[in-house]
Amino acid sequence: MAGKWALVLHGGAGPIFGQDYAAQEKHLAGLLKEGGQRLASGDAALDVVEAMVAAMEDSGLYLAGRGAAPNLNGDYELDAAIMDGRTRNAGAVGALQGVLSPIAAARMVMERTPNVLIVGEGARRLADAAGLATVDDPEVYYKPIDERTRQVGAPEMGTVGAVALDQYGDMSAATSTAGIMNKTPGRLGDTPVIGAGTWADERCAISCTGLGEYFIRANAAADVSARIRYGGARLEPAVQGALDDVKRLGGEGGMIAVSASGEMSALFNSGGMKRGLTDSSGRFEVATFL
Ligand code: ASP
């Protein structure tokens, strides 16, 4: 195997200036190594992005999975999506309660149902029927990562995401989140909305983070592909253009992206974005702020 591969991860676009994200950066670096090795040895982008996001969910280091924050009622409602650029198959869950790995539930929707997006109780029942691991006691399992920001009421966000290009030229994207802090019960952001927060096709794979309402209104993730498809844009200007559109509407956040030719991008218009990039040329970067 000697084909090009690329992997980009994000751990959310809502870091607080002055706070220490060394643990998250160390974790992202470890995942980049693991994911890079898998892609180098021929694993499919789809499997790698799912594994990367599942590990971030499980780590409790981000506001997703174990690190999720509750909604206004004190319930933990999580959203996730996965998309296979080769087939454009996609699966997503929204407002899902009690399932350990929302990204595993999203993949289950993609592979075991004729549907793309299933929410709430219906998603939970399907996950149970598929034998996915559950959270027995949410109060014990979830450890919202940043109690401090919760107290001061900052609009903390903390989605996690992964995009990859594999050696076969295929791209995939995966995103998982608890949404925004103190969200209204039943609120869905951009993460599970295919085209808004998560997208993959034969041109690029995208995962977004930021105030989801704006990313939905900008159809941000799919807009990157449209800029490449209709405008002939390279990846980075396409991502910048889509993010500028989010900004014009008043939104803040970031995006990670890979293209079919192996370009990588991780841009944000917020104060920072926990991120990591690596590829077959030896590039390896982890950062949170500029
Ligand atoms: N985009 C997510 C949402 O609005 C939040 C985030 O990225 O942190 O649900």
Short mmCIF file of C-alpha atoms and ligand atoms in Angstrom, two decimals:
data_model
loop_
_atom_site.label_atom_id
_atom_site.label_comp_id
_atom_site.label_asym_id
_atom_site.label_seq_id
_atom_site.Cartn_x
_atom_site.Cartn_y
_atom_site.Cartn_z
CA MET A 1 0.00 0.00 0.00
CA ALA A 2 1.54 3.28 -0.96
CA GLY A 3 -1.43 5.52 -1.69
CA LYS A 4 -1.97 8.89 -0.06
CA TRP A 5 -3.98 9.13 3.13
CA ALA A 6 -4.97 12.00 5.43
CA LEU A 7 -6.68 12.38 8.79
CA VAL A 8 -8.01 15.47 10.58
CA LEU A 9 -9.67 15.52 14.02
CA HIS A 10 -11.41 18.22 16.04
CA GLY A 11 -12.43 18.41 19.66
CA GLY A 12 -14.73 21.41 19.42
CA ALA A 13 -14.52 25.08 18.52
CA GLY A 14 -15.38 26.49 21.92
CA PRO A 15 -12.14 26.52 23.92
CA ILE A 16 -11.85 29.17 26.58
CA PHE A 17 -8.84 31.44 26.31
CA GLY A 18 -6.42 30.94 29.19
CA GLN A 19 -7.59 27.42 29.95
CA ASP A 20 -5.16 24.52 29.64
CA TYR A 21 -5.97 21.95 26.96
CA ALA A 22 -2.77 19.90 27.30
CA ALA A 23 -4.74 16.74 28.12
CA GLN A 24 -6.92 17.11 25.03
CA GLU A 25 -3.92 17.87 22.82
CA LYS A 26 -2.07 14.83 24.13
CA HIS A 27 -5.12 12.71 23.48
CA LEU A 28 -5.53 14.08 19.95
CA ALA A 29 -1.84 13.36 19.24
CA GLY A 30 -2.25 9.75 20.37
CA LEU A 31 -5.32 9.32 18.22
CA LEU A 32 -3.59 10.85 15.20
CA LYS A 33 -0.79 8.31 15.58
CA GLU A 34 -3.19 5.41 15.92
CA GLY A 35 -5.48 6.57 13.10
CA GLY A 36 -2.53 7.38 10.85
CA GLN A 37 -1.10 3.92 11.35
CA ARG A 38 -4.44 2.36 10.53
CA LEU A 39 -4.79 4.37 7.33
CA ALA A 40 -1.18 3.61 6.39
CA SER A 41 -1.83 -0.08 6.78
CA GLY A 42 -4.87 0.05 4.54
CA ASP A 43 -7.85 0.53 6.84
CA ALA A 44 -10.93 2.20 5.36
CA ALA A 45 -11.61 5.87 6.14
CA LEU A 46 -15.09 4.92 7.37
CA ASP A 47 -13.73 2.58 10.06
CA VAL A 48 -11.03 5.03 11.12
CA VAL A 49 -13.31 8.05 11.54
CA GLU A 50 -15.76 5.99 13.59
CA ALA A 51 -12.95 4.69 15.81
CA MET A 52 -11.49 8.17 16.30
CA VAL A 53 -14.83 9.67 17.31
CA ALA A 54 -15.68 6.71 19.55
CA ALA A 55 -12.37 7.18 21.37
CA MET A 56 -13.06 10.88 21.85
CA GLU A 57 -16.56 10.10 23.14
CA ASP A 58 -15.15 7.56 25.55
CA SER A 59 -12.33 9.78 26.83
CA GLY A 60 -14.52 12.22 28.74
CA LEU A 61 -12.16 15.00 27.60
CA TYR A 62 -14.63 16.79 25.33
CA LEU A 63 -18.25 17.87 25.59
CA ALA A 64 -19.36 14.76 23.76
CA GLY A 65 -19.91 11.17 24.88
CA ARG A 66 -18.78 10.79 28.48
CA GLY A 67 -17.90 14.49 28.73
CA ALA A 68 -21.41 15.51 27.62
CA ALA A 69 -23.29 18.27 29.41
CA PRO A 70 -26.99 17.96 30.22
CA ASN A 71 -29.86 19.87 28.62
CA LEU A 72 -32.06 22.29 30.56
CA ASN A 73 -33.99 19.41 32.13
CA GLY A 74 -30.81 17.74 33.31
CA ASP A 75 -31.08 14.98 30.69
CA TYR A 76 -28.21 13.91 28.46
CA GLU A 77 -29.36 14.06 24.84
CA LEU A 78 -26.65 13.34 22.29
CA ASP A 79 -26.39 13.69 18.52
CA ALA A 80 -24.06 12.01 16.04
CA ALA A 81 -23.64 11.39 12.32
CA ILE A 82 -21.43 9.39 10.00
CA MET A 83 -21.17 9.55 6.21
CA ASP A 84 -19.36 7.33 3.74
CA GLY A 85 -18.22 9.44 0.80
CA ARG A 86 -17.75 6.47 -1.49
CA THR A 87 -21.40 5.44 -1.41
CA ARG A 88 -22.89 8.58 0.18
CA ASN A 89 -24.54 6.32 2.67
CA ALA A 90 -25.19 8.21 5.88
CA GLY A 91 -26.58 7.55 9.33
CA ALA A 92 -27.41 9.88 12.20
CA VAL A 93 -29.06 9.96 15.61
CA GLY A 94 -30.49 12.91 17.47
CA ALA A 95 -31.53 13.58 21.07
CA LEU A 96 -30.40 10.05 21.90
CA GLN A 97 -30.38 9.09 25.57
CA GLY A 98 -28.69 6.21 27.34
CA VAL A 99 -26.47 4.85 24.57
CA LEU A 100 -22.75 4.73 25.31
CA SER A 101 -21.49 5.58 21.83
CA PRO A 102 -23.72 7.85 19.75
CA ILE A 103 -21.39 7.40 16.76
CA ALA A 104 -21.87 3.62 16.92
CA ALA A 105 -25.62 4.27 16.93
CA ALA A 106 -25.25 6.52 13.87
CA ARG A 107 -23.35 3.79 12.02
CA MET A 108 -26.02 1.29 13.03
CA VAL A 109 -28.68 3.56 11.48
CA MET A 110 -26.58 3.77 8.31
CA GLU A 111 -25.96 0.06 7.99
CA ARG A 112 -28.97 -1.62 9.51
CA THR A 113 -31.91 0.59 8.58
CA PRO A 114 -33.19 2.12 5.34
CA ASN A 115 -33.19 5.53 7.11
CA VAL A 116 -30.68 8.32 7.53
CA LEU A 117 -31.75 10.13 10.72
CA ILE A 118 -33.56 8.65 13.70
CA VAL A 119 -34.14 10.55 16.93
CA GLY A 120 -35.13 10.08 20.55
CA GLU A 121 -36.86 7.00 21.81
CA GLY A 122 -36.93 5.37 18.36
CA ALA A 123 -33.17 5.61 18.08
CA ARG A 124 -32.75 4.26 21.58
CA ARG A 125 -34.94 1.23 20.83
CA LEU A 126 -33.01 0.46 17.65
CA ALA A 127 -29.71 0.74 19.51
CA ASP A 128 -31.00 -1.65 22.18
CA ALA A 129 -32.20 -4.11 19.53
CA ALA A 130 -28.78 -3.95 17.87
CA GLY A 131 -27.13 -4.72 21.20
CA LEU A 132 -25.23 -1.45 21.53
CA ALA A 133 -23.80 -0.74 24.98
CA THR A 134 -25.97 1.42 27.22
CA VAL A 135 -25.41 3.94 30.01
CA ASP A 136 -26.94 2.50 33.14
CA ASP A 137 -26.77 5.57 35.33
CA PRO A 138 -26.33 8.87 33.45
CA GLU A 139 -25.60 10.77 36.67
CA VAL A 140 -22.64 8.50 37.33
CA TYR A 141 -21.42 7.98 33.78
CA TYR A 142 -21.44 11.51 32.39
CA LYS A 143 -18.78 13.84 33.68
CA PRO A 144 -19.37 17.19 32.01
CA ILE A 145 -15.86 18.23 31.19
CA ASP A 146 -16.04 21.83 32.17
CA GLU A 147 -18.01 22.62 35.29
CA ARG A 148 -16.44 26.03 35.50
CA THR A 149 -17.89 27.29 32.23
CA ARG A 150 -21.22 25.83 33.21
CA GLN A 151 -21.23 27.95 36.33
CA VAL A 152 -20.44 31.18 34.52
CA GLY A 153 -22.94 30.28 31.82
CA ALA A 154 -20.59 30.63 28.84
CA PRO A 155 -22.00 29.21 25.61
CA GLU A 156 -19.57 26.31 25.77
CA MET A 157 -19.58 23.92 22.84
CA GLY A 158 -17.70 20.69 22.46
CA THR A 159 -18.43 18.61 19.46
CA VAL A 160 -15.86 16.04 18.32
CA GLY A 161 -15.24 15.04 14.73
CA ALA A 162 -13.00 13.16 12.33
CA VAL A 163 -12.51 13.20 8.57
CA ALA A 164 -10.23 10.90 6.62
CA LEU A 165 -9.01 10.02 3.15
CA ASP A 166 -7.91 6.42 2.79
CA GLN A 167 -5.48 4.81 0.36
CA TYR A 168 -8.32 3.74 -1.92
CA GLY A 169 -9.23 7.40 -2.46
CA ASP A 170 -12.39 7.20 -0.35
CA MET A 171 -13.34 9.79 2.28
CA SER A 172 -15.59 9.66 5.33
CA ALA A 173 -16.74 12.04 8.06
CA ALA A 174 -18.01 11.44 11.61
CA THR A 175 -19.24 13.92 14.22
CA SER A 176 -20.61 13.48 17.76
CA THR A 177 -21.87 16.00 20.29
CA ALA A 178 -23.96 16.84 23.30
CA GLY A 179 -24.80 20.07 21.48
CA ILE A 180 -24.63 23.34 23.33
CA MET A 181 -24.79 23.67 27.06
CA ASN A 182 -28.20 24.05 28.69
CA LYS A 183 -29.92 23.41 25.39
CA THR A 184 -33.66 23.15 25.10
CA PRO A 185 -34.81 19.52 25.39
CA GLY A 186 -35.28 18.09 21.92
CA ARG A 187 -33.03 20.66 20.27
CA LEU A 188 -30.94 19.28 17.41
CA GLY A 189 -27.92 21.13 16.12
CA ASP A 190 -26.05 20.73 12.87
CA THR A 191 -24.13 17.58 13.86
CA PRO A 192 -26.81 15.00 12.91
CA VAL A 193 -28.09 17.04 9.95
CA ILE A 194 -26.34 15.58 6.90
CA GLY A 195 -25.01 18.45 4.80
CA ALA A 196 -25.00 20.93 7.68
CA GLY A 197 -22.56 19.55 10.26
CA THR A 198 -21.37 16.37 8.59
CA TRP A 199 -20.73 15.54 4.93
CA ALA A 200 -18.65 13.23 2.74
CA ASP A 201 -18.69 12.59 -1.00
CA GLU A 202 -16.18 11.97 -3.78
CA ARG A 203 -14.75 15.49 -3.45
CA CYS A 204 -14.28 16.02 0.28
CA ALA A 205 -15.24 15.03 3.82
CA ILE A 206 -16.26 17.67 6.37
CA SER A 207 -17.06 17.80 10.10
CA CYS A 208 -18.22 21.07 11.69
CA THR A 209 -18.30 22.50 15.18
CA GLY A 210 -19.85 25.72 16.42
CA LEU A 211 -23.28 27.16 16.97
CA GLY A 212 -25.25 24.58 15.06
CA GLU A 213 -28.23 26.74 14.14
CA TYR A 214 -25.98 28.85 11.92
CA PHE A 215 -24.33 25.84 10.31
CA ILE A 216 -27.77 24.46 9.47
CA ARG A 217 -28.87 27.75 7.94
CA ALA A 218 -25.65 27.87 5.89
CA ASN A 219 -25.83 24.15 4.98
CA ALA A 220 -22.17 24.57 5.77
CA ALA A 221 -20.61 21.12 5.32
CA ALA A 222 -22.18 20.41 1.93
CA ASP A 223 -21.42 23.98 0.87
CA VAL A 224 -17.70 23.13 0.92
CA SER A 225 -18.31 20.39 -1.63
CA ALA A 226 -20.51 22.69 -3.72
CA ARG A 227 -17.75 25.30 -3.88
CA ILE A 228 -15.36 22.64 -5.18
CA ARG A 229 -17.91 21.15 -7.55
CA TYR A 230 -19.38 24.26 -9.12
CA GLY A 231 -16.66 26.83 -8.48
CA GLY A 232 -13.58 24.68 -8.96
CA ALA A 233 -12.29 25.83 -5.57
CA ARG A 234 -9.38 24.19 -3.77
CA LEU A 235 -10.22 22.77 -0.37
CA GLU A 236 -8.98 25.57 1.90
CA PRO A 237 -10.74 28.45 0.07
CA ALA A 238 -13.88 26.32 -0.09
CA VAL A 239 -13.81 25.81 3.68
CA GLN A 240 -13.04 29.49 4.25
CA GLY A 241 -15.94 30.51 1.99
CA ALA A 242 -18.38 28.25 3.81
CA LEU A 243 -17.17 29.52 7.19
CA ASP A 244 -17.46 33.13 6.00
CA ASP A 245 -21.06 32.42 5.12
CA VAL A 246 -21.66 31.09 8.64
CA LYS A 247 -20.04 34.25 9.98
CA ARG A 248 -22.21 36.49 7.80
CA LEU A 249 -25.26 34.96 9.45
CA GLY A 250 -23.74 35.70 12.87
CA GLY A 251 -22.33 32.24 13.63
CA GLU A 252 -19.04 31.13 15.09
CA GLY A 253 -17.21 27.86 14.85
CA GLY A 254 -14.87 25.77 12.76
CA MET A 255 -14.57 22.97 10.24
CA ILE A 256 -12.16 20.17 9.46
CA ALA A 257 -11.83 18.84 5.94
CA VAL A 258 -9.94 16.51 3.62
CA SER A 259 -10.10 16.40 -0.17
CA ALA A 260 -9.69 13.63 -2.71
CA SER A 261 -6.19 14.86 -3.58
CA GLY A 262 -5.09 14.71 0.05
CA GLU A 263 -5.46 18.40 1.00
CA MET A 264 -6.31 18.99 4.67
CA SER A 265 -7.92 21.99 6.33
CA ALA A 266 -8.85 22.97 9.89
CA LEU A 267 -10.21 26.53 10.00
CA PHE A 268 -12.25 28.41 12.60
CA ASN A 269 -13.64 31.89 13.18
CA SER A 270 -14.09 31.33 16.91
CA GLY A 271 -11.40 31.81 19.57
CA GLY A 272 -9.88 28.42 18.83
CA MET A 273 -10.54 24.80 17.89
CA LYS A 274 -8.92 21.74 19.40
CA ARG A 275 -7.56 20.01 16.32
CA GLY A 276 -5.05 17.57 14.89
CA LEU A 277 -3.89 16.87 11.35
CA THR A 278 -1.68 14.15 9.91
CA ASP A 279 -1.06 12.64 6.49
CA SER A 280 1.09 10.26 4.47
CA SER A 281 3.62 13.01 3.70
CA GLY A 282 4.58 13.10 7.38
CA ARG A 283 2.67 16.22 8.43
CA PHE A 284 1.65 16.01 12.09
CA GLU A 285 0.11 18.98 13.93
CA VAL A 286 -1.92 19.44 17.09
CA ALA A 287 -3.16 22.83 18.33
CA THR A 288 -6.01 24.54 20.15
CA PHE A 289 -5.63 28.27 19.59
CA LEU A 290 -4.05 30.06 16.60
N1 ASP B 1 -22.35 22.15 16.59
C1 ASP B 1 -22.79 21.67 17.85
C2 ASP B 1 -24.26 21.94 18.00
O1 ASP B 1 -24.69 23.04 17.69
C3 ASP B 1 -22.07 22.26 19.01
C4 ASP B 1 -20.57 22.23 18.93
O2 ASP B 1 -20.01 22.18 17.86
O3 ASP B 1 -19.91 22.25 19.95
O4 ASP B 1 -24.95 21.09 18.46
#
